[in-house]
Amino acid sequence: MERFSWRDITPEEVYLSRRRVLGGLGLAASGALVAGCGPRSRPSSGAADGAPGPTAIAGPPPVRTLAGPLSPAVEATPEPDPNRPTSDERGDGVTSYDAITHYNNFYEFTTQKEAVARLAAGFTTSPWEVQVGGLVHKPMTFDVDGLHRFGLEERIYRLRCVEGWSIVVPWDGFPLRKLLSAVEPKSDAKFVRFESVLRPAEMQGQGGVGFTWPYTEGLRLDEAMNDLALLVTGVYGRTLPPQNGAPVRLVVPWKYGFKSIKSIVRIDLVAEKPTTLWNTAAPDEYGFFANVNPAVDHPRWSQQTERRIEGGLARRRTLAFNGYDGQVASMYAEMDLKVYY
Ligand SMILES: Nc1nc2c(c(=O)[nH]1)N[C@H]1C(S)=C(S)[C@@H](COP(=O)(O)O)O[C@H]1N2
Ligand SMILES: [Mo]
């Protein structure tokens, strides 16, 4: 049984150097990680580190409606789809399938990012039900095929982990707002609460202490209705592999990655701000809103820069709202983002 607590969650550079000290072994197995194994120093905070400044935003993220069903998940990088854009709207190239499926945060399995894929490999994702209820007029239960009545789109989003690493991913899914509209929220519904599966027999990390399982997350209703908030069942045109949150997960690209809850079994409309796993474990470290904000440091590390998990040690500037400010900043016009992080 693995035992860990929120204090084990560290900035990526500490995580990587700790792994190196613990043997360095296994690390080289993942090509994506070799870059992270070299000697590294603490990132300097701010302008002095030579990180490139933000580039101009060309428009909203690329969206492509998918015609057919998703193909089965694969172990190795799937054949490239000639129709898929190879970069996001900023021109940031997509991160490879191998990299995003072998460097994961999924604490139900382990805190070792390189080991999640292996430990999650046999995870049972079918049958699966997602119950949608709470303050709604039409509570509904969906199986995964049933969710696809809301359509299937490919969206290339950046995902920025609170620990300081990031990826660019072609997700397949549909806007959460379509599902929420279908269940017809009552007028007193103000927040949405999400719950991951509780299955300690298959998830060794749930046997440990330090967290209140199951993993839970939440959004304010207007955030959940924002077009960018995506319920995801696939990646790279393939069924989502277990390590990335199969069979269905949320992706909220303007917030730190921990808001993008995996392997969802319940979605409830509620009146009060829901408690969430990370906010409960360490409220001063992981806020409920958790909007990507380079101006507010994590209490234990800077949030000014980040490292793409492919492409070496270079750090780039972290952008307010992860660069999606044009689509989301108006929701927070009244909030002091230095206080409500
Ligand atoms: N249920 C659950 N969801 C989760 C997590 C988790 O541990 N459990 N980790 C979160 C964190 S911290 C990040 S950065 C993203 C990582 O998603 P990825 O592995 O697909 O890149 O998943 C998020 N969703
Ligand atoms: Mo994260």
Short mmCIF file of C-alpha atoms and ligand atoms in Angstrom, two decimals:
data_model
loop_
_atom_site.label_atom_id
_atom_site.label_comp_id
_atom_site.label_asym_id
_atom_site.label_seq_id
_atom_site.Cartn_x
_atom_site.Cartn_y
_atom_site.Cartn_z
CA MET A 1 0.00 0.00 0.00
CA GLU A 2 1.32 3.37 -0.93
CA ARG A 3 1.12 6.17 1.59
CA PHE A 4 1.54 9.77 0.66
CA SER A 5 0.07 13.14 1.40
CA TRP A 6 -0.33 16.50 -0.26
CA ARG A 7 3.14 17.46 0.97
CA ASP A 8 4.54 14.97 -1.52
CA ILE A 9 3.19 17.11 -4.33
CA THR A 10 6.11 19.20 -5.43
CA PRO A 11 7.19 21.47 -8.22
CA GLU A 12 8.19 19.34 -11.16
CA GLU A 13 11.90 20.04 -10.86
CA VAL A 14 11.97 18.69 -7.32
CA TYR A 15 9.92 15.70 -8.41
CA LEU A 16 12.35 14.95 -11.21
CA SER A 17 15.48 15.35 -9.13
CA ARG A 18 13.98 13.23 -6.35
CA ARG A 19 13.28 10.49 -8.88
CA ARG A 20 16.85 10.84 -10.04
CA VAL A 21 18.14 10.40 -6.53
CA LEU A 22 15.84 7.42 -6.01
CA GLY A 23 17.71 5.61 -8.70
CA GLY A 24 17.12 7.38 -11.95
CA LEU A 25 16.14 3.94 -13.23
CA GLY A 26 13.08 3.49 -15.32
CA LEU A 27 13.18 7.16 -16.16
CA ALA A 28 15.10 6.56 -19.34
CA ALA A 29 12.35 4.20 -20.46
CA SER A 30 10.26 7.22 -21.34
CA GLY A 31 11.80 9.28 -24.08
CA ALA A 32 9.80 12.27 -22.93
CA LEU A 33 11.55 12.20 -19.61
CA VAL A 34 15.12 11.98 -20.65
CA ALA A 35 15.08 15.71 -21.09
CA GLY A 36 14.01 16.16 -17.50
CA CYS A 37 16.78 14.02 -16.08
CA GLY A 38 19.67 16.33 -16.67
CA PRO A 39 21.03 18.63 -14.03
CA ARG A 40 18.72 21.50 -13.41
CA SER A 41 18.57 24.47 -11.22
CA ARG A 42 15.66 26.21 -9.60
CA PRO A 43 13.91 28.31 -12.20
CA SER A 44 14.60 31.92 -11.54
CA SER A 45 11.48 33.91 -11.03
CA GLY A 46 10.43 36.13 -13.82
CA ALA A 47 12.01 38.08 -16.61
CA ALA A 48 15.61 37.21 -15.86
CA ASP A 49 15.26 33.60 -16.92
CA GLY A 50 15.17 34.42 -20.59
CA ALA A 51 11.87 32.65 -21.17
CA PRO A 52 10.28 33.89 -24.38
CA GLY A 53 7.45 36.33 -23.99
CA PRO A 54 3.91 35.44 -24.98
CA THR A 55 3.15 35.34 -28.69
CA ALA A 56 0.09 36.94 -30.23
CA ILE A 57 -3.10 34.93 -29.91
CA ALA A 58 -4.43 34.07 -33.34
CA GLY A 59 -7.97 33.20 -32.29
CA PRO A 60 -10.00 30.60 -30.41
CA PRO A 61 -8.70 27.04 -30.09
CA PRO A 62 -9.07 24.82 -33.17
CA VAL A 63 -12.31 22.83 -33.11
CA ARG A 64 -13.06 19.99 -35.50
CA THR A 65 -16.29 17.99 -35.55
CA LEU A 66 -15.52 14.29 -35.71
CA ALA A 67 -17.58 12.22 -38.11
CA GLY A 68 -17.15 8.74 -36.74
CA PRO A 69 -16.67 7.00 -33.39
CA LEU A 70 -13.31 6.95 -31.65
CA SER A 71 -10.83 4.21 -32.55
CA PRO A 72 -9.60 1.88 -29.81
CA ALA A 73 -6.86 3.12 -27.51
CA VAL A 74 -3.37 2.04 -28.49
CA GLU A 75 -0.10 1.43 -26.69
CA ALA A 76 2.12 3.26 -29.13
CA THR A 77 1.71 6.46 -31.08
CA PRO A 78 -1.19 6.06 -33.52
CA GLU A 79 -0.80 6.74 -37.23
CA PRO A 80 -0.85 10.49 -37.74
CA ASP A 81 -4.18 11.85 -38.94
CA PRO A 82 -3.41 14.13 -41.90
CA ASN A 83 -6.51 16.21 -41.14
CA ARG A 84 -5.56 17.02 -37.56
CA PRO A 85 -3.94 20.39 -36.92
CA THR A 86 -0.46 19.89 -35.53
CA SER A 87 -0.51 22.93 -33.30
CA ASP A 88 -2.84 25.03 -31.21
CA GLU A 89 -4.03 28.52 -32.11
CA ARG A 90 -0.79 29.98 -30.76
CA GLY A 91 1.30 27.74 -32.98
CA ASP A 92 2.41 25.57 -30.06
CA GLY A 93 2.97 22.06 -31.44
CA VAL A 94 0.94 19.23 -29.98
CA THR A 95 2.72 17.00 -27.46
CA SER A 96 3.20 13.43 -28.67
CA TYR A 97 0.76 10.66 -27.75
CA ASP A 98 3.61 8.74 -26.12
CA ALA A 99 4.52 11.67 -23.89
CA ILE A 100 1.01 12.53 -22.72
CA THR A 101 0.20 8.89 -21.99
CA HIS A 102 3.37 8.19 -19.99
CA TYR A 103 3.71 11.24 -17.76
CA ASN A 104 0.48 11.51 -15.78
CA ASN A 105 -0.95 12.71 -12.54
CA PHE A 106 -3.54 10.22 -11.30
CA TYR A 107 -3.04 9.88 -7.55
CA GLU A 108 -5.58 7.07 -7.25
CA PHE A 109 -2.89 4.88 -8.79
CA THR A 110 0.41 6.44 -7.67
CA THR A 111 2.25 9.74 -7.35
CA GLN A 112 4.94 8.42 -9.71
CA LYS A 113 4.02 10.03 -13.00
CA GLU A 114 5.95 7.53 -15.12
CA ALA A 115 4.28 4.57 -13.41
CA VAL A 116 0.64 5.58 -13.84
CA ALA A 117 0.30 4.06 -17.33
CA ARG A 118 1.51 0.68 -16.12
CA LEU A 119 -0.57 0.62 -12.92
CA ALA A 120 -3.70 1.81 -14.71
CA ALA A 121 -3.33 -0.58 -17.64
CA GLY A 122 -5.88 -3.15 -16.47
CA PHE A 123 -8.36 -0.65 -15.05
CA THR A 124 -11.99 -1.62 -15.77
CA THR A 125 -13.67 1.17 -17.73
CA SER A 126 -16.67 -0.79 -19.00
CA PRO A 127 -19.43 -1.03 -17.97
CA TRP A 128 -19.46 2.57 -16.71
CA GLU A 129 -22.21 4.92 -15.64
CA VAL A 130 -22.23 8.65 -15.10
CA GLN A 131 -25.09 9.82 -12.90
CA VAL A 132 -26.13 13.44 -13.36
CA GLY A 133 -28.42 14.84 -10.69
CA GLY A 134 -28.80 17.20 -7.78
CA LEU A 135 -30.67 20.45 -8.43
CA VAL A 136 -31.95 19.54 -11.90
CA HIS A 137 -35.37 18.99 -13.43
CA LYS A 138 -34.31 15.92 -15.40
CA PRO A 139 -31.76 13.72 -13.63
CA MET A 140 -30.14 11.30 -16.09
CA THR A 141 -27.75 8.38 -16.10
CA PHE A 142 -25.48 7.84 -19.09
CA ASP A 143 -23.26 5.05 -20.26
CA VAL A 144 -20.31 6.20 -22.31
CA ASP A 145 -21.96 5.58 -25.68
CA GLY A 146 -24.97 7.51 -24.39
CA LEU A 147 -22.75 10.53 -23.74
CA HIS A 148 -21.97 10.71 -27.43
CA ARG A 149 -25.47 11.96 -28.17
CA PHE A 150 -23.84 15.30 -27.32
CA GLY A 151 -21.57 14.92 -30.35
CA LEU A 152 -17.83 14.56 -30.62
CA GLU A 153 -15.40 17.37 -31.33
CA GLU A 154 -11.64 17.52 -31.40
CA ARG A 155 -10.13 20.47 -29.55
CA ILE A 156 -6.48 21.26 -29.14
CA TYR A 157 -5.93 22.70 -25.67
CA ARG A 158 -2.93 23.52 -23.54
CA LEU A 159 -2.98 21.93 -20.06
CA ARG A 160 -0.86 23.49 -17.33
CA CYS A 161 -0.25 21.49 -14.17
CA VAL A 162 0.03 23.43 -10.91
CA GLU A 163 3.46 21.79 -10.50
CA GLY A 164 4.91 23.70 -13.46
CA TRP A 165 4.77 21.34 -16.45
CA SER A 166 2.47 21.56 -19.44
CA ILE A 167 1.26 19.73 -22.53
CA VAL A 168 -0.71 20.52 -25.71
CA VAL A 169 -3.35 17.88 -26.42
CA PRO A 170 -5.88 17.07 -29.16
CA TRP A 171 -8.77 16.01 -26.92
CA ASP A 172 -11.99 14.44 -28.23
CA GLY A 173 -15.21 15.25 -26.42
CA PHE A 174 -18.09 17.69 -26.19
CA PRO A 175 -18.83 20.88 -24.27
CA LEU A 176 -20.02 20.19 -20.71
CA ARG A 177 -22.73 22.82 -21.19
CA LYS A 178 -24.56 20.49 -23.60
CA LEU A 179 -24.95 17.85 -20.90
CA LEU A 180 -25.90 20.44 -18.26
CA SER A 181 -28.55 21.95 -20.52
CA ALA A 182 -30.04 18.49 -21.13
CA VAL A 183 -30.64 17.89 -17.40
CA GLU A 184 -32.13 21.39 -16.97
CA PRO A 185 -30.54 22.98 -13.89
CA LYS A 186 -32.99 24.45 -11.36
CA SER A 187 -32.73 28.15 -10.61
CA ASP A 188 -31.04 27.53 -7.24
CA ALA A 189 -28.19 25.51 -8.83
CA LYS A 190 -25.04 27.65 -8.55
CA PHE A 191 -22.16 25.16 -8.71
CA VAL A 192 -21.36 21.81 -10.31
CA ARG A 193 -19.74 19.04 -8.28
CA PHE A 194 -17.81 16.23 -9.97
CA GLU A 195 -16.86 12.90 -8.42
CA SER A 196 -14.34 10.32 -9.62
CA VAL A 197 -14.72 6.59 -9.22
CA LEU A 198 -13.96 4.99 -5.82
CA ARG A 199 -12.46 1.58 -6.46
CA PRO A 200 -9.59 0.81 -4.07
CA ALA A 201 -9.40 -2.80 -5.31
CA GLU A 202 -8.15 -1.50 -8.66
CA MET A 203 -6.57 1.77 -7.53
CA GLN A 204 -3.76 1.17 -5.09
CA GLY A 205 -3.34 4.85 -4.22
CA GLN A 206 -6.84 4.95 -2.72
CA GLY A 207 -5.59 2.68 0.05
CA GLY A 208 -3.26 5.38 1.35
CA VAL A 209 -3.91 8.06 3.90
CA GLY A 210 -3.75 11.81 3.40
CA PHE A 211 -6.57 12.31 0.95
CA THR A 212 -10.31 12.07 1.18
CA TRP A 213 -11.32 9.72 -1.60
CA PRO A 214 -13.03 9.75 -3.99
CA TYR A 215 -11.40 12.63 -5.87
CA THR A 216 -13.88 15.47 -6.18
CA GLU A 217 -13.80 18.76 -8.02
CA GLY A 218 -16.14 21.68 -8.68
CA LEU A 219 -16.89 24.61 -10.91
CA ARG A 220 -19.17 27.62 -10.59
CA LEU A 221 -22.14 27.12 -12.93
CA ASP A 222 -21.10 29.91 -15.32
CA GLU A 223 -17.61 28.35 -15.57
CA ALA A 224 -19.15 24.96 -16.28
CA MET A 225 -21.32 26.52 -19.00
CA ASN A 226 -18.32 28.19 -20.68
CA ASP A 227 -17.77 26.72 -24.12
CA LEU A 228 -14.16 25.80 -23.32
CA ALA A 229 -15.12 23.36 -20.54
CA LEU A 230 -14.98 19.96 -22.22
CA LEU A 231 -16.08 16.47 -21.23
CA VAL A 232 -13.51 14.23 -22.84
CA THR A 233 -13.72 10.59 -23.92
CA GLY A 234 -10.80 10.47 -26.33
CA VAL A 235 -7.39 11.76 -27.25
CA TYR A 236 -5.72 11.75 -30.66
CA GLY A 237 -8.95 10.27 -32.12
CA ARG A 238 -8.55 7.24 -29.84
CA THR A 239 -10.52 6.10 -26.82
CA LEU A 240 -9.03 7.74 -23.72
CA PRO A 241 -6.48 5.39 -22.13
CA PRO A 242 -6.97 4.69 -18.41
CA GLN A 243 -4.02 6.80 -17.31
CA ASN A 244 -5.60 9.89 -18.88
CA GLY A 245 -8.92 9.41 -17.08
CA ALA A 246 -10.94 6.84 -18.99
CA PRO A 247 -13.68 6.53 -19.80
CA VAL A 248 -14.70 10.16 -19.28
CA ARG A 249 -12.92 13.14 -17.72
CA LEU A 250 -13.24 16.89 -17.60
CA VAL A 251 -10.79 19.32 -19.23
CA VAL A 252 -10.84 22.94 -18.08
CA PRO A 253 -7.93 24.48 -19.97
CA TRP A 254 -7.79 27.88 -18.22
CA LYS A 255 -7.39 26.31 -14.77
CA TYR A 256 -4.56 24.33 -13.22
CA GLY A 257 -4.65 20.68 -14.27
CA PHE A 258 -6.01 19.34 -10.99
CA LYS A 259 -9.42 20.83 -11.84
CA SER A 260 -9.58 18.51 -14.89
CA ILE A 261 -10.98 15.56 -12.94
CA LYS A 262 -10.62 12.05 -14.35
CA SER A 263 -12.81 8.93 -14.47
CA ILE A 264 -16.04 10.70 -13.52
CA VAL A 265 -19.02 8.76 -12.11
CA ARG A 266 -21.22 11.58 -10.72
CA ILE A 267 -22.04 15.14 -11.70
CA ASP A 268 -24.34 17.08 -9.36
CA LEU A 269 -25.75 20.55 -9.60
CA VAL A 270 -25.57 22.11 -6.14
CA ALA A 271 -26.39 25.38 -4.37
CA GLU A 272 -23.16 25.81 -2.38
CA LYS A 273 -19.51 25.75 -3.36
CA PRO A 274 -18.62 22.04 -3.15
CA THR A 275 -15.66 20.72 -1.19
CA THR A 276 -12.90 19.35 -3.42
CA LEU A 277 -10.08 16.92 -2.74
CA TRP A 278 -7.22 19.36 -3.22
CA ASN A 279 -8.86 22.34 -1.58
CA THR A 280 -9.67 20.18 1.45
CA ALA A 281 -6.16 18.70 1.66
CA ALA A 282 -4.34 22.05 1.49
CA PRO A 283 -6.64 25.07 1.10
CA ASP A 284 -3.84 27.63 1.06
CA GLU A 285 -2.03 25.75 -1.72
CA TYR A 286 -4.89 24.72 -4.01
CA GLY A 287 -7.71 27.20 -4.34
CA PHE A 288 -11.21 26.39 -5.48
CA PHE A 289 -10.90 28.61 -8.54
CA ALA A 290 -7.32 27.64 -9.43
CA ASN A 291 -7.24 29.81 -12.54
CA VAL A 292 -3.79 29.69 -14.10
CA ASN A 293 -2.20 32.87 -12.80
CA PRO A 294 1.53 33.59 -13.11
CA ALA A 295 1.10 36.61 -10.81
CA VAL A 296 0.25 34.48 -7.77
CA ASP A 297 2.96 32.10 -6.61
CA HIS A 298 2.16 28.78 -5.08
CA PRO A 299 3.23 29.04 -1.39
CA ARG A 300 6.13 26.66 -2.12
CA TRP A 301 7.14 27.62 -5.69
CA SER A 302 6.84 30.24 -8.42
CA GLN A 303 4.10 29.95 -11.03
CA GLN A 304 5.74 32.35 -13.49
CA THR A 305 7.13 29.74 -15.84
CA GLU A 306 6.46 26.20 -17.01
CA ARG A 307 8.14 23.40 -18.94
CA ARG A 308 6.59 21.49 -21.84
CA ILE A 309 7.23 17.83 -21.06
CA GLU A 310 8.75 17.33 -24.51
CA GLY A 311 11.52 19.49 -25.84
CA GLY A 312 14.09 19.80 -23.15
CA LEU A 313 14.53 21.94 -20.08
CA ALA A 314 13.49 25.25 -21.57
CA ARG A 315 10.94 27.09 -19.51
CA ARG A 316 8.33 29.35 -21.04
CA ARG A 317 6.28 32.05 -19.49
CA THR A 318 3.01 30.96 -17.98
CA LEU A 319 0.11 33.00 -19.31
CA ALA A 320 -2.84 34.40 -17.37
CA PHE A 321 -5.73 31.95 -17.70
CA ASN A 322 -3.27 29.76 -19.62
CA GLY A 323 -3.72 32.10 -22.58
CA TYR A 324 -7.52 31.69 -22.72
CA ASP A 325 -8.22 35.07 -21.13
CA GLY A 326 -10.16 36.24 -24.18
CA GLN A 327 -12.77 33.55 -23.57
CA VAL A 328 -12.88 33.48 -19.77
CA ALA A 329 -11.55 36.65 -18.09
CA SER A 330 -14.96 38.36 -18.13
CA MET A 331 -16.28 35.71 -15.70
CA TYR A 332 -13.88 37.04 -13.06
CA ALA A 333 -14.24 40.77 -13.66
CA GLU A 334 -15.49 41.31 -10.10
CA MET A 335 -12.95 39.09 -8.38
CA ASP A 336 -9.57 39.97 -6.92
CA LEU A 337 -7.59 37.17 -8.54
CA LYS A 338 -4.78 37.61 -6.00
CA VAL A 339 -7.17 36.59 -3.26
CA TYR A 340 -9.39 34.05 -4.98
CA TYR A 341 -6.85 31.71 -6.40
N1 LIG B 1 -9.42 11.63 -10.46
C1 LIG B 1 -8.30 12.34 -10.68
N2 LIG B 1 -8.31 13.31 -11.60
C2 LIG B 1 -7.18 14.03 -11.85
C3 LIG B 1 -6.00 13.81 -11.10
C4 LIG B 1 -6.03 12.77 -10.13
O1 LIG B 1 -5.05 12.49 -9.44
N3 LIG B 1 -7.17 12.06 -9.95
N4 LIG B 1 -4.88 14.58 -11.31
C5 LIG B 1 -5.12 15.91 -11.89
C6 LIG B 1 -3.89 16.62 -12.24
S1 LIG B 1 -2.99 17.27 -10.95
C7 LIG B 1 -3.51 16.85 -13.54
S2 LIG B 1 -2.18 17.82 -13.92
C8 LIG B 1 -4.27 16.22 -14.67
C9 LIG B 1 -3.30 15.42 -15.54
O2 LIG B 1 -3.97 14.88 -16.65
P1 LIG B 1 -3.16 13.97 -17.69
O3 LIG B 1 -2.53 12.86 -16.90
O4 LIG B 1 -4.17 13.49 -18.68
O5 LIG B 1 -2.12 14.85 -18.32
O6 LIG B 1 -5.31 15.34 -14.22
C10 LIG B 1 -6.05 15.84 -13.09
N5 LIG B 1 -7.20 14.99 -12.81
MO MO B 2 -1.58 18.75 -11.85
#
